[in-house]
Amino acid sequence: HGAAEPEETGTEALPRRTPAPAWLPTAKGEEGDFCLRSSDCAAGLCCARHFWSKICKPVLREGQVCTRHRRKGAHGLEIFQRCQCAEGLACRGQREQHGPADASRLHTCQRH
């Protein structure tokens, strides 16, 4: 008669916790790669939400539409976040005299 094997609890099979998930590349992420923070992405990219995950997206250039938040913390509510404007640019409202009434709500990256 063979000895009864101890019942496996399953805890030994669990992978050890590592500082970064295994799916994160060791090199800086390119556009579209998954990330946790902007430092995971290559130069000129930031880590921003895309649906329910975060990916590396390009930092906004002059003239590109940007998001300006009225309330602190509102950025976290978006499912499609945009990066911030590139260095030397600010997210400002359009100054168009003609056009649709909601044009004033459209913000673009502009020089300081």
Coordinates of C-alpha atoms in Angstrom, one line a residue:
H1 CA 0.0 0.0 0.0
G2 CA 1.4 3.4 -1.0
A3 CA 1.6 6.3 1.4
A4 CA -1.1 8.9 0.9
E5 CA 0.3 12.0 -0.8
P6 CA -0.4 15.3 1.1
E7 CA -3.1 17.3 -0.5
E8 CA -1.8 20.2 -2.5
T9 CA -3.0 23.6 -1.3
G10 CA -2.1 25.4 -4.5
T11 CA -0.1 28.1 -2.8
E12 CA 3.2 26.7 -4.1
A13 CA 1.9 27.1 -7.6
L14 CA 1.3 30.8 -7.3
P15 CA 4.0 33.0 -9.0
R16 CA 6.1 35.2 -6.7
R17 CA 5.3 38.9 -6.7
T18 CA 7.6 40.9 -8.8
P19 CA 7.9 44.8 -8.9
A20 CA 6.6 44.9 -12.5
P21 CA 4.2 42.5 -14.2
A22 CA 5.9 40.0 -16.5
W23 CA 4.1 41.4 -19.5
L24 CA 5.9 44.7 -19.2
P25 CA 8.9 45.0 -21.6
T26 CA 12.3 45.8 -20.1
A27 CA 12.9 48.4 -22.8
K28 CA 10.9 51.7 -22.9
G29 CA 7.4 51.1 -24.5
E30 CA 6.6 52.3 -27.9
E31 CA 3.3 53.9 -29.0
G32 CA 0.5 51.4 -28.2
D33 CA 2.5 49.3 -25.7
F34 CA 1.0 48.6 -22.3
C35 CA 2.3 50.7 -19.4
L36 CA 1.8 51.6 -15.8
R37 CA 3.4 55.0 -15.7
S38 CA 4.8 57.5 -18.2
S39 CA 8.4 56.5 -17.2
D40 CA 7.6 53.1 -18.8
C41 CA 7.2 54.8 -22.2
A42 CA 9.9 56.0 -24.7
A43 CA 10.7 59.7 -25.1
G44 CA 7.8 61.8 -26.5
L45 CA 5.2 59.4 -25.1
C46 CA 3.1 59.3 -22.0
C47 CA 1.2 56.5 -20.3
A48 CA -2.6 57.2 -20.6
R49 CA -5.8 55.3 -20.2
H50 CA -7.2 53.6 -23.2
F51 CA -10.4 51.7 -22.3
W52 CA -9.6 49.8 -19.2
S53 CA -5.8 49.5 -19.6
K54 CA -3.1 52.1 -20.1
I55 CA -0.9 52.4 -23.2
C56 CA 1.9 54.7 -24.4
K57 CA 0.5 57.6 -26.4
P58 CA 2.2 60.5 -28.1
V59 CA 2.7 63.8 -26.2
L60 CA 0.7 66.5 -27.8
R61 CA 2.3 68.9 -30.3
E62 CA 1.4 72.5 -31.1
G63 CA -2.1 72.8 -32.6
Q64 CA -3.3 69.4 -31.4
V65 CA -6.5 69.2 -29.4
C66 CA -5.9 68.8 -25.7
T67 CA -8.0 68.2 -22.6
R68 CA -8.3 70.9 -19.9
H69 CA -9.8 69.8 -16.7
R70 CA -11.9 72.2 -14.6
R71 CA -11.9 70.0 -11.5
K72 CA -8.8 68.4 -10.0
G73 CA -9.0 64.6 -10.4
A74 CA -11.3 64.6 -13.4
H75 CA -8.5 63.2 -15.6
G76 CA -9.0 59.8 -13.9
L77 CA -12.6 59.6 -15.0
E78 CA -11.8 59.4 -18.7
I79 CA -11.6 56.1 -20.6
F80 CA -9.6 57.7 -23.4
Q81 CA -7.0 60.0 -21.9
R82 CA -4.8 62.3 -23.9
C83 CA -1.2 63.1 -23.0
Q84 CA -0.3 66.5 -21.8
C85 CA 1.1 69.2 -24.2
A86 CA 4.8 69.0 -25.0
E87 CA 7.2 71.2 -23.1
G88 CA 6.9 74.9 -23.9
L89 CA 3.2 74.4 -24.8
A90 CA 0.0 75.0 -22.8
C91 CA -3.5 73.7 -23.2
R92 CA -5.6 76.9 -24.1
G93 CA -9.0 77.6 -25.5
Q94 CA -9.4 78.4 -29.1
R95 CA -9.7 82.1 -29.8
E96 CA -12.0 81.9 -32.9
Q97 CA -14.5 84.7 -33.4
H98 CA -16.5 82.8 -36.0
G99 CA -17.6 79.2 -35.9
P100 CA -19.9 77.1 -33.7
A101 CA -20.8 78.2 -30.2
D102 CA -19.0 75.3 -28.6
A103 CA -15.7 76.2 -30.3
S104 CA -14.7 78.0 -27.1
R105 CA -14.7 74.6 -25.3
L106 CA -12.1 73.2 -27.8
H107 CA -8.6 73.5 -26.4
T108 CA -5.4 73.1 -28.3
C109 CA -1.7 73.1 -27.4
Q110 CA -0.3 76.6 -27.9
R111 CA 3.0 78.3 -27.2
H112 CA 3.1 80.1 -23.8

